[in-house]
Amino acid sequence: GFSLKALKHLVLDEADKLLDMDFEQEIDQVLKVIPRERRTQLFSATMTSKVQKLQRACLVSPVKVEVASKYSTGVRYLQPVGAPALNMCLKRVKDL
């Protein structure tokens, strides 16, 4: 079979689109069987109430990264582990 017990990273890209296509129940099922100790990255172009609910359910101490420009509407939540990861996130934001 297939086991998710060793999963260390979860990436949810286009979270708003996944939720718009009614994958909320499937995402909830995945979240129930994967380890709580993991690094999670949640990406979404819009911050809907469903995305906020998902963010609260699957992220611990999230760091919100917003890119605000004329051509960008993206909102990204990252879950860094420790100060080095946070510094890396902040450096990436500065590079944008």
Coordinates of C-alpha atoms in Angstrom, one line a residue:
G1 CA 0.0 0.0 0.0
F2 CA 0.7 3.7 0.3
S3 CA 1.6 5.4 3.5
L4 CA 1.8 9.1 4.4
K5 CA 3.3 8.5 7.9
A6 CA 6.8 9.7 6.8
L7 CA 5.5 12.9 5.1
K8 CA 7.6 15.9 6.1
H9 CA 6.4 18.6 3.6
L10 CA 2.9 19.5 2.5
V11 CA 2.4 22.0 -0.3
L12 CA -1.1 23.3 -1.1
D13 CA -0.8 25.4 -4.3
E14 CA -3.7 27.2 -5.7
A15 CA -5.6 26.6 -2.5
D16 CA -8.4 28.9 -3.5
K17 CA -9.0 27.0 -6.7
L18 CA -8.9 23.6 -4.9
L19 CA -11.6 24.8 -2.5
D20 CA -13.6 26.4 -5.4
M21 CA -13.6 23.0 -7.1
D22 CA -15.1 21.4 -3.9
F23 CA -12.0 19.5 -2.8
E24 CA -12.5 20.7 0.8
Q25 CA -13.5 17.2 2.0
E26 CA -10.6 15.5 0.3
I27 CA -8.1 18.0 1.8
D28 CA -9.6 17.4 5.3
Q29 CA -9.2 13.7 4.8
V30 CA -5.5 14.1 3.9
L31 CA -4.9 16.5 6.9
K32 CA -6.3 13.8 9.2
V33 CA -3.9 11.1 8.2
I34 CA -0.6 13.0 7.7
P35 CA 1.8 13.7 10.6
R36 CA 1.1 16.9 12.6
E37 CA 4.9 17.5 12.7
R38 CA 5.5 18.7 9.1
R39 CA 6.4 21.8 7.1
T40 CA 3.4 23.2 5.3
Q41 CA 3.3 25.7 2.5
L42 CA -0.1 27.2 1.4
F43 CA -0.3 29.3 -1.7
S44 CA -3.4 31.2 -2.8
A45 CA -4.1 34.0 -5.2
T46 CA -7.0 35.2 -3.1
M47 CA -7.7 35.1 0.6
T48 CA -11.3 33.8 0.7
S49 CA -13.0 32.7 3.9
K50 CA -12.5 29.1 2.9
V51 CA -8.7 29.7 2.5
Q52 CA -8.6 31.4 5.9
K53 CA -10.4 28.4 7.4
L54 CA -7.9 26.0 5.8
Q55 CA -5.0 28.1 6.9
R56 CA -6.2 27.9 10.5
A57 CA -6.7 24.2 10.2
C58 CA -3.3 23.2 8.7
L59 CA -0.7 25.8 9.7
V60 CA 0.9 26.5 13.1
S61 CA 2.4 30.0 13.6
P62 CA 2.1 30.9 9.9
V63 CA 4.2 33.7 8.3
K64 CA 2.1 35.7 5.8
V65 CA 3.9 36.8 2.7
E66 CA 2.0 39.2 0.5
V67 CA 3.2 40.5 -2.8
A68 CA 1.5 43.8 -3.6
S69 CA 2.1 45.2 -7.0
K70 CA 0.1 46.4 -10.0
Y71 CA 0.2 42.9 -11.5
S72 CA 0.1 40.7 -8.5
T73 CA -2.7 39.5 -6.2
G74 CA -0.9 36.6 -4.6
V75 CA -1.0 35.8 -0.9
R76 CA 1.3 33.1 0.4
Y77 CA 1.5 31.5 3.8
L78 CA 4.6 29.7 4.8
Q79 CA 5.4 27.7 7.9
P80 CA 9.1 28.2 8.6
V81 CA 10.9 26.1 11.1
G82 CA 13.1 28.3 13.3
A83 CA 14.9 31.6 12.7
P84 CA 17.0 30.5 9.7
A85 CA 13.9 29.6 7.8
L86 CA 12.2 32.9 8.7
N87 CA 15.3 34.8 7.6
M88 CA 15.2 32.9 4.3
C89 CA 11.6 33.9 3.8
L90 CA 12.3 37.5 4.5
K91 CA 15.2 37.5 2.1
R92 CA 13.0 36.1 -0.7
V93 CA 10.5 38.9 0.0
K94 CA 13.2 41.5 -0.3
D95 CA 14.4 40.0 -3.6
L96 CA 10.9 40.4 -5.1

